[in-house]
CSV table of C-alpha atoms and ligand atoms in Angstrom, one decimal:
chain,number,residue,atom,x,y,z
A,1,UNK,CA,-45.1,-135.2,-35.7
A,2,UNK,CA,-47.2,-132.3,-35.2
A,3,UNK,CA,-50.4,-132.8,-32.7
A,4,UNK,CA,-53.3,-131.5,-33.4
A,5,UNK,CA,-56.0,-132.2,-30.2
A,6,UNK,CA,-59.8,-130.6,-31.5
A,7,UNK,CA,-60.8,-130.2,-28.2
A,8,UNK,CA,-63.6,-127.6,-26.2
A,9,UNK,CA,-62.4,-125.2,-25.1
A,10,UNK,CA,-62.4,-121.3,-23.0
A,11,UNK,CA,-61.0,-118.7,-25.1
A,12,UNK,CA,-60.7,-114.5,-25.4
A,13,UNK,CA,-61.9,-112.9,-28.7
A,14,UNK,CA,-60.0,-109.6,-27.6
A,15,UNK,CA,-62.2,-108.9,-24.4
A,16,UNK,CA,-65.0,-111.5,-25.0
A,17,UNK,CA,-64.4,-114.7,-23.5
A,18,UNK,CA,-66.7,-117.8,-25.1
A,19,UNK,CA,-66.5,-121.4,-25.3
A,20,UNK,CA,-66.1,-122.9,-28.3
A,21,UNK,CA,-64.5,-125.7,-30.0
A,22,UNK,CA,-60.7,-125.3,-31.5
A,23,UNK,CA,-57.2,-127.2,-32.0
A,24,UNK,CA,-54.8,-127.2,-29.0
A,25,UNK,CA,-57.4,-124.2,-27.2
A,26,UNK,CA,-56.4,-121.6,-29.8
A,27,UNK,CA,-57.9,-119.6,-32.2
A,28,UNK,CA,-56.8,-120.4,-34.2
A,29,UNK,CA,-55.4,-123.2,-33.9
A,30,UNK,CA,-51.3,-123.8,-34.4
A,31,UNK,CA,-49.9,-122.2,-37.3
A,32,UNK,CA,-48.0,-125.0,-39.3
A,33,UNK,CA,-44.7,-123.8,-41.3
A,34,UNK,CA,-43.1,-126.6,-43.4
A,35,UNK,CA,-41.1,-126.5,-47.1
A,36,UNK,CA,-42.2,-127.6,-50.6
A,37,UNK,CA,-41.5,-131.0,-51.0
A,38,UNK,CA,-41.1,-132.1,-47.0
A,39,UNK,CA,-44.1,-134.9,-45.4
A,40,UNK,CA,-46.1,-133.7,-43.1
A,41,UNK,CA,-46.9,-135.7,-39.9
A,42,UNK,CA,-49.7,-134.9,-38.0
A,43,UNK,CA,-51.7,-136.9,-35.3
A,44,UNK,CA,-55.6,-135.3,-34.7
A,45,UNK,CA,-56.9,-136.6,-31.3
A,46,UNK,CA,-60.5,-136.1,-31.2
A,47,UNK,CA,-61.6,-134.6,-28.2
A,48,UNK,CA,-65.1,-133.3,-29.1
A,49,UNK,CA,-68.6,-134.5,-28.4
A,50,UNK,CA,-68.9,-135.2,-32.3
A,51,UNK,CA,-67.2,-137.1,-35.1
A,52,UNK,CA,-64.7,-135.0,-36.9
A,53,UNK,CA,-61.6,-135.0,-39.2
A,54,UNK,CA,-59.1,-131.9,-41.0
A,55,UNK,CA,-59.0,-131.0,-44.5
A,56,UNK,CA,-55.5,-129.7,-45.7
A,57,UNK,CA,-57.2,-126.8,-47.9
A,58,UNK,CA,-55.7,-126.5,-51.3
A,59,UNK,CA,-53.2,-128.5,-50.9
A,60,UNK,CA,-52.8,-131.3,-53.9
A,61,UNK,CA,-51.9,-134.3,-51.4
A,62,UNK,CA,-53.0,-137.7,-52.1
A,63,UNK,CA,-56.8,-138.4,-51.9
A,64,UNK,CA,-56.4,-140.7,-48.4
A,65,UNK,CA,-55.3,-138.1,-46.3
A,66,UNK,CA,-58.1,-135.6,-47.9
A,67,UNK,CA,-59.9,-136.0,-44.5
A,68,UNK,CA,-63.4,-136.1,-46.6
A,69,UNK,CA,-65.6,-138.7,-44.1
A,70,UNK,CA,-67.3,-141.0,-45.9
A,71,UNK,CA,-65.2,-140.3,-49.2
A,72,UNK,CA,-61.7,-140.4,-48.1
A,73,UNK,CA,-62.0,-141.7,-44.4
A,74,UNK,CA,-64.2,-142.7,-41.7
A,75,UNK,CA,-64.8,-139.3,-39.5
A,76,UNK,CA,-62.8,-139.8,-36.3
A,77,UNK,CA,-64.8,-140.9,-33.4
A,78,UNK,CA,-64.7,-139.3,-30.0
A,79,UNK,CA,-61.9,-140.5,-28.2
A,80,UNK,CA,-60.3,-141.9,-31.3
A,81,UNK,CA,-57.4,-140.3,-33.2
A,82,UNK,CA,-56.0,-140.3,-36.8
A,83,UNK,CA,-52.8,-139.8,-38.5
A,84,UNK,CA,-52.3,-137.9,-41.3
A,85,UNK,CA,-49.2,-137.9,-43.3
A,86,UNK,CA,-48.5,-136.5,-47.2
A,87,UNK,CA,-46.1,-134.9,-48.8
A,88,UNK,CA,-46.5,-130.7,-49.8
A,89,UNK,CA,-46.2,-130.9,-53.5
A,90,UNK,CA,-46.3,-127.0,-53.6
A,91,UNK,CA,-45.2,-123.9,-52.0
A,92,UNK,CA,-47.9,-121.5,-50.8
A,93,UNK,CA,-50.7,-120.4,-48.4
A,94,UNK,CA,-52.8,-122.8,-46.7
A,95,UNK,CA,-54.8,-123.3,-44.1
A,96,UNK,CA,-57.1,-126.5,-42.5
A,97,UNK,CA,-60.2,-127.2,-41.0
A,98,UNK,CA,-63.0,-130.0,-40.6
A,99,UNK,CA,-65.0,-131.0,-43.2
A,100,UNK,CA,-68.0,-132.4,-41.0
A,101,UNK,CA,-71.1,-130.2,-40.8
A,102,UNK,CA,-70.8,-126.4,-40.1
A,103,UNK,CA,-67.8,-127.6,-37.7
A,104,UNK,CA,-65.6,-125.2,-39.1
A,105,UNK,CA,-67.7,-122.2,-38.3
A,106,UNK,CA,-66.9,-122.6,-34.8
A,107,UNK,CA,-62.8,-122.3,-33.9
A,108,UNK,CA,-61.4,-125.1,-36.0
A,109,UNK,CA,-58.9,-123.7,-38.6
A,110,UNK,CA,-55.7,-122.6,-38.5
A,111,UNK,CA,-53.0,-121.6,-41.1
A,112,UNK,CA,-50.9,-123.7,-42.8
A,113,UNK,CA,-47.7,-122.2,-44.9
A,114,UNK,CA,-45.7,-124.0,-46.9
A,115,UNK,CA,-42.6,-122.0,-47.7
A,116,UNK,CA,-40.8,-122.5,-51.0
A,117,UNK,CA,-37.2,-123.2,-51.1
A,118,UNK,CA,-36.4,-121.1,-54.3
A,119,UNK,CA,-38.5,-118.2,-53.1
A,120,UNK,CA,-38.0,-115.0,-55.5
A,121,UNK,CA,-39.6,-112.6,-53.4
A,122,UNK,CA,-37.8,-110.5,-51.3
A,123,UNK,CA,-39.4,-109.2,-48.3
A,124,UNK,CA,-38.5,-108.3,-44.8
A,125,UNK,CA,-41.0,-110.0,-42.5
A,126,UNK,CA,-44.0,-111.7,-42.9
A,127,UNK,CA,-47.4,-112.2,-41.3
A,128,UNK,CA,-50.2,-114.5,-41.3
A,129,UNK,CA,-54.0,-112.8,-41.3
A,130,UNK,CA,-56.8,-115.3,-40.8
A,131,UNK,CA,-60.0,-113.7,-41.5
A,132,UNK,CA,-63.2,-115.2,-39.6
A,133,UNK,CA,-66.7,-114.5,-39.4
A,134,UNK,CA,-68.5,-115.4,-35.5
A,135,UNK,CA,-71.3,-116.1,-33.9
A,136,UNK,CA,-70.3,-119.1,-31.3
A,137,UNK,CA,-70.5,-118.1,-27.7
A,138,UNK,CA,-72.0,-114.7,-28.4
A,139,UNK,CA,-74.8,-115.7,-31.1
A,140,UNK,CA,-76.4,-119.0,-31.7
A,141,UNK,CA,-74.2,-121.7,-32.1
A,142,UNK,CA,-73.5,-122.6,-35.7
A,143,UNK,CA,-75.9,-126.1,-35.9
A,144,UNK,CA,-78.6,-124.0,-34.0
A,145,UNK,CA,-78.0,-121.5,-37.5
A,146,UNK,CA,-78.3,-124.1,-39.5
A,147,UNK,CA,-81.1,-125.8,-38.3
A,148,UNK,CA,-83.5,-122.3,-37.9
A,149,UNK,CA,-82.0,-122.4,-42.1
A,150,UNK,CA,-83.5,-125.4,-42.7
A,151,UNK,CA,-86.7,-124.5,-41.1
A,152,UNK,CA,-87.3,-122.1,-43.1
A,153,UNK,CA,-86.2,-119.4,-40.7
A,154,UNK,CA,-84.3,-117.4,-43.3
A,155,UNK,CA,-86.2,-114.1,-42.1
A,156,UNK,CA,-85.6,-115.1,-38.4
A,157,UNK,CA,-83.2,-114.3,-35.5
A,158,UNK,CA,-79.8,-115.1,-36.4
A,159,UNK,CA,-79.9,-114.8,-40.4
A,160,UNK,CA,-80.1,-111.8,-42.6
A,161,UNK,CA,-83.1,-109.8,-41.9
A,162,UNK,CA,-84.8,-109.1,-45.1
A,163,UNK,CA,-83.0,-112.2,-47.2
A,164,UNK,CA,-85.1,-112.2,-49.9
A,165,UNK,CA,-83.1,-115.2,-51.4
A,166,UNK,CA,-84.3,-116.0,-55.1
A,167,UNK,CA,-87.1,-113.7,-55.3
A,168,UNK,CA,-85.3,-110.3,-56.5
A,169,UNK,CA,-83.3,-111.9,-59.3
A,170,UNK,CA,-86.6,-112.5,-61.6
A,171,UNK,CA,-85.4,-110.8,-64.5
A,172,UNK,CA,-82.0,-112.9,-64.1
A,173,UNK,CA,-79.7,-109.9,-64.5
A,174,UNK,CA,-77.4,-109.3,-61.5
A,175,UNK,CA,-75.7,-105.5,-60.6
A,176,UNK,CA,-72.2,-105.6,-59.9
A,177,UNK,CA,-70.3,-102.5,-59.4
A,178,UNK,CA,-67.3,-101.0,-57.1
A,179,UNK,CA,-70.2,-100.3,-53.7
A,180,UNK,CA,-71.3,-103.9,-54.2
A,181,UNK,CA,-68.8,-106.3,-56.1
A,182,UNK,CA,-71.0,-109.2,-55.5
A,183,UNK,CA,-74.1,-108.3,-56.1
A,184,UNK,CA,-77.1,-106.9,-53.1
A,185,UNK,CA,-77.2,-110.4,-51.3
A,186,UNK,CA,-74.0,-111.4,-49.8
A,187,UNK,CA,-74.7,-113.7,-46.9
A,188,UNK,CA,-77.5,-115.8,-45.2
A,189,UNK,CA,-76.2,-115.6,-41.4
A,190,UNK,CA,-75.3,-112.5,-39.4
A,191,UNK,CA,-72.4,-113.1,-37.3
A,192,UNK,CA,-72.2,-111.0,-33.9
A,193,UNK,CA,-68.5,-110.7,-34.9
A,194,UNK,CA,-65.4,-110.4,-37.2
A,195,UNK,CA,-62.1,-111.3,-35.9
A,196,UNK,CA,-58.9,-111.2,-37.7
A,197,UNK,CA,-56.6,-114.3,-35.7
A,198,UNK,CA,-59.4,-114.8,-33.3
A,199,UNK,CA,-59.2,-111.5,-32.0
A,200,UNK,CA,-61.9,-108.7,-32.5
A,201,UNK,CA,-61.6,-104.7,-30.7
A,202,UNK,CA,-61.8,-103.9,-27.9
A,203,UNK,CA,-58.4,-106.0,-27.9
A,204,UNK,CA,-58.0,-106.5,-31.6
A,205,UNK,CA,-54.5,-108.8,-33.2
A,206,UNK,CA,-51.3,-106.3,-33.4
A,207,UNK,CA,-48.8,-107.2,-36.1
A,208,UNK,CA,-45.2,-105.3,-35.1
A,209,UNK,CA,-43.2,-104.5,-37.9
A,210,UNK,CA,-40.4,-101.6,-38.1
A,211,UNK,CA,-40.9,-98.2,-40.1
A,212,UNK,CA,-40.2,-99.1,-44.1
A,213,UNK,CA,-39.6,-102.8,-44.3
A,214,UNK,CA,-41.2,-104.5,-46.9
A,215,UNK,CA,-43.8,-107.0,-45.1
A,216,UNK,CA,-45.8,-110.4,-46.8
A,217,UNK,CA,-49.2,-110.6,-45.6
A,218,UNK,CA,-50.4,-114.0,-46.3
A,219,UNK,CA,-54.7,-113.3,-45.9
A,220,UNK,CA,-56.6,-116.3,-45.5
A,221,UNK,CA,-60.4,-116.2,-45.7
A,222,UNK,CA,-61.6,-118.7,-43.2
A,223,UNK,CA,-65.1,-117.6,-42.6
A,224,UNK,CA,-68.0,-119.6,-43.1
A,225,UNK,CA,-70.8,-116.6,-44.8
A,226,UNK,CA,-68.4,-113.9,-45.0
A,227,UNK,CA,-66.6,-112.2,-48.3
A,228,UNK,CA,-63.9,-109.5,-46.6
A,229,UNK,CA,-62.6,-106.6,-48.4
A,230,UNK,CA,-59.4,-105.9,-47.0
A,231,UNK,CA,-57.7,-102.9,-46.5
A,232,UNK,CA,-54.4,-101.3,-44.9
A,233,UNK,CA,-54.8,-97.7,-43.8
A,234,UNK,CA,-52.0,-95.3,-45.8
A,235,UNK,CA,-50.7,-98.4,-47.6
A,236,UNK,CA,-51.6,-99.8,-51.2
A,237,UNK,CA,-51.7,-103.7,-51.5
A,238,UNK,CA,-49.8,-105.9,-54.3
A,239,UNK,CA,-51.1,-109.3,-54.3
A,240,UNK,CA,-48.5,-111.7,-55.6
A,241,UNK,CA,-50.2,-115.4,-55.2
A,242,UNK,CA,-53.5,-116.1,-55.3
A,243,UNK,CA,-54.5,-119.2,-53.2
A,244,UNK,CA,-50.8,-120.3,-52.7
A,245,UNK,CA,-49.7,-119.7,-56.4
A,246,UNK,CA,-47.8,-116.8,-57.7
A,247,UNK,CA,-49.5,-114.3,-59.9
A,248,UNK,CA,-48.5,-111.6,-61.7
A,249,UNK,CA,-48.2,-108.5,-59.2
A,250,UNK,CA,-51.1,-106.3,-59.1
A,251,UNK,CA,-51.4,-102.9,-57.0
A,252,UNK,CA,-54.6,-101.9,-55.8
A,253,UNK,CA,-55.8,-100.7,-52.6
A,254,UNK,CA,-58.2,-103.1,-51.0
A,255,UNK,CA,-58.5,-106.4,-51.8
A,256,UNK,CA,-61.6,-108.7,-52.2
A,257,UNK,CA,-61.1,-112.4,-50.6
A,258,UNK,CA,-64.4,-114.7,-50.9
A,259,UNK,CA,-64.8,-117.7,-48.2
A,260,UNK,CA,-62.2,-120.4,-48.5
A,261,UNK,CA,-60.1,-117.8,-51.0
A,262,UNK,CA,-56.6,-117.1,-49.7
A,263,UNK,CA,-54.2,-113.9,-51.1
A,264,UNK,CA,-50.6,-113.1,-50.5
A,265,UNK,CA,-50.0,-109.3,-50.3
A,266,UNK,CA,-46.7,-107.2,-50.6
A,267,UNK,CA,-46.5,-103.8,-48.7
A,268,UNK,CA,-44.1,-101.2,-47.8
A,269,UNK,CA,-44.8,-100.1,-44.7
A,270,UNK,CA,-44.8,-97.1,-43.5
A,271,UNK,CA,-44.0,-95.3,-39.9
A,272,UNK,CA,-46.6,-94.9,-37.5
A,273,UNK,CA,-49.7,-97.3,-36.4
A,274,UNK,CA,-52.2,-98.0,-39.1
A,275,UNK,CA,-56.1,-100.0,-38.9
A,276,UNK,CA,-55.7,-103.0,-40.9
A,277,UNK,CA,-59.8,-103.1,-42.1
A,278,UNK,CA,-61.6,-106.1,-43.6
A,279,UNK,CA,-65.5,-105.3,-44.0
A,280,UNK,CA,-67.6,-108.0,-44.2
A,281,UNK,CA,-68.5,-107.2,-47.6
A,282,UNK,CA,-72.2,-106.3,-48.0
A,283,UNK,CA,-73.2,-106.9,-44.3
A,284,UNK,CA,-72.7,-104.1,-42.6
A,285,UNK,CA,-69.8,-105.2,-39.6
A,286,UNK,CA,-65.9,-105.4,-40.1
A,287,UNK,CA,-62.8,-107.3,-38.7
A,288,UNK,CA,-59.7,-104.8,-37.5
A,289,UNK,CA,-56.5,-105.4,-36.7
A,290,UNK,CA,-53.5,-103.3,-35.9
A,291,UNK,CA,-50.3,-102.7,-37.7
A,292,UNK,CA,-47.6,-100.7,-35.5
A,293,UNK,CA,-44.3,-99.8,-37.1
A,294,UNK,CA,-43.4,-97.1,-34.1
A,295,UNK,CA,-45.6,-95.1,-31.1
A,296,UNK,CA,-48.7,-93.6,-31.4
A,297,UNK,CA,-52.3,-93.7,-30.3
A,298,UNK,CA,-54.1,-97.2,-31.8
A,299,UNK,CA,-56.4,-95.8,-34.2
A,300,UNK,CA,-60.0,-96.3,-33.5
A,301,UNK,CA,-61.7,-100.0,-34.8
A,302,UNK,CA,-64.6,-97.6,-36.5
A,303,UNK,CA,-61.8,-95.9,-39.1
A,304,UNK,CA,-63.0,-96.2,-42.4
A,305,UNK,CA,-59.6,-96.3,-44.2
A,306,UNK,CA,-59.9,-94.1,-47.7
A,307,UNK,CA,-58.2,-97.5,-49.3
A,308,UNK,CA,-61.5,-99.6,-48.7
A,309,UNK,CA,-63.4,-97.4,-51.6
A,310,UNK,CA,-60.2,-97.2,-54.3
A,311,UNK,CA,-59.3,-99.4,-56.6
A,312,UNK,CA,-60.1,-103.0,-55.4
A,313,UNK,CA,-58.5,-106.1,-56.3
A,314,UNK,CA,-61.0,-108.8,-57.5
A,315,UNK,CA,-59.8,-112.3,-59.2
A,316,UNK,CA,-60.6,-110.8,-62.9
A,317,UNK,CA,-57.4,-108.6,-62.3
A,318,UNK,CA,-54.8,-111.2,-61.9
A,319,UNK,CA,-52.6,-113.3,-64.5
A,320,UNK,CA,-50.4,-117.1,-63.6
A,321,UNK,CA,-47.5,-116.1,-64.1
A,322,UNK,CA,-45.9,-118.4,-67.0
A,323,UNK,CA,-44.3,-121.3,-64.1
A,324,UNK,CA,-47.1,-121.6,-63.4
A,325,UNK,CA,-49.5,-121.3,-66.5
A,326,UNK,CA,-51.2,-124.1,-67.2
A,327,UNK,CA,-51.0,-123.4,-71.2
A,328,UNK,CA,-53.7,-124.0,-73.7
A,329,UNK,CA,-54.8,-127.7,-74.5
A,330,UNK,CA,-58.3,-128.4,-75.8
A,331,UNK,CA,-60.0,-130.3,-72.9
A,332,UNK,CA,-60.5,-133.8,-73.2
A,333,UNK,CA,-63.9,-133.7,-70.4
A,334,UNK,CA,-65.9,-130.7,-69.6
A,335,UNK,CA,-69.2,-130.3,-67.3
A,336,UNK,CA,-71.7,-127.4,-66.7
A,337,UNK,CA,-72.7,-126.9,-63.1
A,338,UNK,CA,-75.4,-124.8,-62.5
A,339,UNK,CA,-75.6,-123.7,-59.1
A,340,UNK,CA,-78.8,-123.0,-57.6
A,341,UNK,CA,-80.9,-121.8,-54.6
A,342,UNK,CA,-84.3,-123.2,-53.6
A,343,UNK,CA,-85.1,-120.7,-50.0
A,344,UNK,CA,-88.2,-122.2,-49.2
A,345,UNK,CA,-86.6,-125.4,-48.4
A,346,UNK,CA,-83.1,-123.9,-48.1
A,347,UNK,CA,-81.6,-126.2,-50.3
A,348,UNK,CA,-78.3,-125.8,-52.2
A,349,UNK,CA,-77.9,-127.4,-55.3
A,350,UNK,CA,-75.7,-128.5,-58.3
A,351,UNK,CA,-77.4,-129.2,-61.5
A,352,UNK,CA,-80.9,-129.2,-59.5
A,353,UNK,CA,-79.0,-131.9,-56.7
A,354,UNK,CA,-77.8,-131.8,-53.8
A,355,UNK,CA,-74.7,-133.6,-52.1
A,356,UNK,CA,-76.3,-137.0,-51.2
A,357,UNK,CA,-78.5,-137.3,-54.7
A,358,UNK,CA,-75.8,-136.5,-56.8
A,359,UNK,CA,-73.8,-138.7,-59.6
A,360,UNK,CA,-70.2,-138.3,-59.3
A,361,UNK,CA,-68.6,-136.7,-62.3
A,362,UNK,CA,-66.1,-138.9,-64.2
A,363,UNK,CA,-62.9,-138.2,-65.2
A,364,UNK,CA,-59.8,-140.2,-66.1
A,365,UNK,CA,-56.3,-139.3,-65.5
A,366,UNK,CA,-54.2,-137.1,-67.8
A,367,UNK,CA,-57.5,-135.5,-68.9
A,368,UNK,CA,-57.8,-131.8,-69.3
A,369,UNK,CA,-60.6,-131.4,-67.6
A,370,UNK,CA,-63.0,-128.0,-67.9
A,371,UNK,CA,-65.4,-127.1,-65.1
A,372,UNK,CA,-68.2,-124.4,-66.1
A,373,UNK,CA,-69.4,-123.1,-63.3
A,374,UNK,CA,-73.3,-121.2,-63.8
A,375,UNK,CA,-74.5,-119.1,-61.1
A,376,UNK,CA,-78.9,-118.8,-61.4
A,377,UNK,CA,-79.2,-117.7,-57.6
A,378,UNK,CA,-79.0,-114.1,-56.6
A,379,UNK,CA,-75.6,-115.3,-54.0
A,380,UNK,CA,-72.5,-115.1,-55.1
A,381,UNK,CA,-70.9,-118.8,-54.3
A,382,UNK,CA,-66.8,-119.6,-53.9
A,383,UNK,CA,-66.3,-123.0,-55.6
A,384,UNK,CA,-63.5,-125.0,-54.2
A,385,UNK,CA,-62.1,-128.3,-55.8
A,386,UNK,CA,-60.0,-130.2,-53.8
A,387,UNK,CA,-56.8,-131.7,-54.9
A,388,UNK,CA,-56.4,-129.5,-57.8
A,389,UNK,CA,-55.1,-126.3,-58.6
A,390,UNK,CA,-57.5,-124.9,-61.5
A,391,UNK,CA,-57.0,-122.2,-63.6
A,392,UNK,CA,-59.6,-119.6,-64.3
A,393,UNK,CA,-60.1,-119.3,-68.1
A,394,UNK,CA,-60.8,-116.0,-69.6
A,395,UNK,CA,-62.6,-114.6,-72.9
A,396,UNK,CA,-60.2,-113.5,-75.8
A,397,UNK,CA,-56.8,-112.2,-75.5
A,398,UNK,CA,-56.7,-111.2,-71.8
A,399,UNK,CA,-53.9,-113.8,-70.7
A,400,UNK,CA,-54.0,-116.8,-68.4
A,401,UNK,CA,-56.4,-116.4,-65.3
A,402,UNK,CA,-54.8,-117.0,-62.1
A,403,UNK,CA,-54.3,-121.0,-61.1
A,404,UNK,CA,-56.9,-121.2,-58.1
A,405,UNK,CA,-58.6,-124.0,-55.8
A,406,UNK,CA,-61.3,-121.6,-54.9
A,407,UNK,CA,-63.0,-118.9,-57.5
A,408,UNK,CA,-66.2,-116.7,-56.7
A,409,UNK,CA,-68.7,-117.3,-59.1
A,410,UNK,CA,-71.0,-114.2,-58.7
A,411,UNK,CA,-74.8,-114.0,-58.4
A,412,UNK,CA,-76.1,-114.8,-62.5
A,413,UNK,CA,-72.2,-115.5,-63.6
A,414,UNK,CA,-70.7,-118.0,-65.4
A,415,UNK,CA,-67.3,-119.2,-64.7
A,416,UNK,CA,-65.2,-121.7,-66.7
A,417,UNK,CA,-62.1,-123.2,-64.8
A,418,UNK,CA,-59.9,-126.1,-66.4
A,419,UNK,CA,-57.3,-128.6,-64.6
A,420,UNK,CA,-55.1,-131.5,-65.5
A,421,UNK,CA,-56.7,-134.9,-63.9
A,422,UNK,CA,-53.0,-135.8,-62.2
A,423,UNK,CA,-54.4,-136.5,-58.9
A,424,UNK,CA,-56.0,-139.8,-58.8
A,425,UNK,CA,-59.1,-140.3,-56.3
A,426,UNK,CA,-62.2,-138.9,-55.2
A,427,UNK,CA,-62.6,-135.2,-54.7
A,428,UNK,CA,-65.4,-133.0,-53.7
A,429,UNK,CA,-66.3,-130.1,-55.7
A,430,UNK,CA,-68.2,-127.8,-53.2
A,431,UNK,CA,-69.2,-124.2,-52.1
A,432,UNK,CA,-67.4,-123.0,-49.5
A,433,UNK,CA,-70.2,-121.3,-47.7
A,434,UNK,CA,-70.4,-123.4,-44.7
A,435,UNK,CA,-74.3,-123.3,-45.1
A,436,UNK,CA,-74.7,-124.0,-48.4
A,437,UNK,CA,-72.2,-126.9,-48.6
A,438,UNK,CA,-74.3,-128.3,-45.2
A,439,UNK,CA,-77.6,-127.7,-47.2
A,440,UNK,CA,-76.7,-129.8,-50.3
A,441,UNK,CA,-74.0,-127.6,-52.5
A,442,UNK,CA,-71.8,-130.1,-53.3
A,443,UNK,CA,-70.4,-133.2,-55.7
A,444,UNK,CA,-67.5,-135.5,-56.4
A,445,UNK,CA,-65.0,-135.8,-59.2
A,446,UNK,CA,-64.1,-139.1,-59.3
A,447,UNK,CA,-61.8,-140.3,-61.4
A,448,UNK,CA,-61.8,-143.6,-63.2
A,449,UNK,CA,-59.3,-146.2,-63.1
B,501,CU,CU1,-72.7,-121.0,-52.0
């Protein structure tokens, strides 16, 4: 039995010291390590001034232990505690948090791996990289940012300066291109800082590896406004699993991971000490980490790596491989969401609703199940679906998209995704921008018995 205690606590960014809340008085919190196929125990005692619970991010585990409150379970009280125990149906890279309020834009998250037993990849060492985007401690806390949001205080202290929300996208046609991937509007909240496993430079994270081993970086997105594009310093990337599930190896050399999005990365490393960079993407700050193979001088946290302007690595580059291909079946259920953005109010909305006026969508099990997902706002949004591993459907005769529980749907784009309905319960279907889920952008899937 693992224990997880959410609990306040004192902790050191890499030279700032804030108080913030976390698991065990880490960020992040413990990293958890199990097989495919084993049960994992873990107790959460509650320790905070607020309700809370932990959601096991894209894992498919049965709906009770989905720690949605109100949906799944009643939020865990101060003082109170709750088990949580499921089994890991599959391998891959995980990682859990709350799903109460903007709870997990403070220090709750940490990874969770689950290691497959008939692993094909060969590799030397590996390392987890938890990207976060910060503000608690050094800016205003996250409620404090959510509540100036709601006020209307998208222009003030704390958010983006010059968010112009809906109002630049009147002719409906959004500019992507390599200098901005997801459009001119990437975020709502400016966070003082970046971290990379809860450290930020002066005393940024150092991963140790030795001069040409092959290394696994397993990069998990667990900021709350923040898209990073990620880069290694002298080293090209080859992702080989997209949000726990293997894909077809693709080389790049930087690497685009949207919030809740996690990427598994293959790279030979070479000899020296080399700036692992993630910008936040369109904002203007950056996380930095090391990677030291043998002595040298740390390189400076301001290096802009040549690797962060080549050829990035988005979602439209990558392929299931055929295990796991979900195969062609005509779907038996299919829904349109159209995702939306109303600034005045700052409300966040799917099909013209938010979270608490929304109808659950049906569907029953063994369905093939297609989700089309419209973008009309000028932000780019990563959809998650819990429970499921989707796959991301493509036009013509350009292969299986990648299976996913989390796709960026970019500002004016449409998306479809399809599933099969073998997970009984009730599931939400949400943004994973921790201020648009708060401020309505998200449903339920709830299947029929
Ligand atoms: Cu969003």
């Amino acid at each position: 039995m693992v224990s997880l205690t959410a609990v306040p606590a004192t902790i050191d960014l890499g030279g700032r010291v804030v108080r913030t809340w976390t698991f065990n008085g880490a960020v992040p919190g413990p990293e958890l390590r199990l097989r495919a196929g084993q049960v994992m125990r873990v107790r959460l005692h509650n320790r905070l001034p607020a309700a809370t619970t932990i959601h096991w991010h894209g894992i498919a585990l049965r709906n009770a232990m989905d720690g949605v409150p109100e949906v799944t379970q009643r939020a865990v009280e101060p003082g109170e505690g709750f088990t949580y125990q499921f089994t890991l149906p599959d391998p891959g890279t995980y990682f859990y948090h709350p799903h109460v309020g903007v709870q997990s834009d403070r220090g709750l998250y940490g990874p969770l791996v689950v290691e497959d037993p008939h692993e094909a990849g060969r590799y030397d060492r590996e390392a987890v990289v938890v990207l976060d985007d910060w503000t608690d401690g050094v800016g205003p806390s996250p409620d404090r940012i959510l509540a100036r949001l709601q006020r209307g205080g998208m222009r003030h202290m704390g958010t983006m300066a010059g968010m112009s929300g809906m109002d630049h996208g009147a002719g409906g046609v959004a500019m992507f291109d390599a200098v901005s991937p997801l459009g001119g509007d990437t975020g709502d909240v400016r966070h003082p800082l970046y971290l990379v496993n809860g450290r930020a430079s002066p005393s940024p994270t150092v991963l140790a590896a030795r001069p040409h081993q092959r290394m696994r970086l397993r990069v998990v997105n667990a900021g709350a406004d923040t898209a990073f594009r990620v880069a290694l310093g002298g080293h090209r990337l080859t992702v080989t699993h997209a949000d726990g599930f293997p894909v077809r190896p693709v080389t790049g050399d930087a690497l685009l991971v949207g919030m809740g999005e996690r990427y598994d990365l293959l790279v030979d490393v070479g000899d020296g000490v080399f700036p692992l960079v993630a910008v936040a993407e369109g904002k203007g700050g950056r996380a930095f980490a090391v990677l030291r193979t043998s002595r040298g001088a740390t390189p400076r946290a301001d290096v802009g790596p040549a690797e962060l302007d080549r050829l990035l690595v988005t979602v439209a580059d990558l392929r299931a491989t055929g295990a796991v291909d979900l195969g062609k079946r005509p779907p038996t259920r299919s829904y349109r969401l159209a995702l939306d953005g109303d600034m005045d109010n700052y409300r966040w909305t799917i099909n013209g609703k938010t979270h608490h006026q929304a109808v659950p969508l049906e569907v029953q099990e063994g369905e093939r199940v297609r989700l089309v997902f419209e973008n009309r706002s000028m932000m780019f949004h990563p959809m998650h679906l819990h429970g499921h591993t989707f796959q991301v459907q493509r036009e013509g005769s350009r292969g299986p998209g990648p299976r996913k529980d989390t796709v960026i749907v970019r500002p004016m784009e449409r998306i479809t995704v399809e599933f099969e309905a073998a997970n009984p319960g009730r599931w939400m279907l949400h943004c994973h921008n921790a201020y648009h889920q708060a401020a309505g952008m998200m449903t339920t899937l709830a299947y029929q018995s």
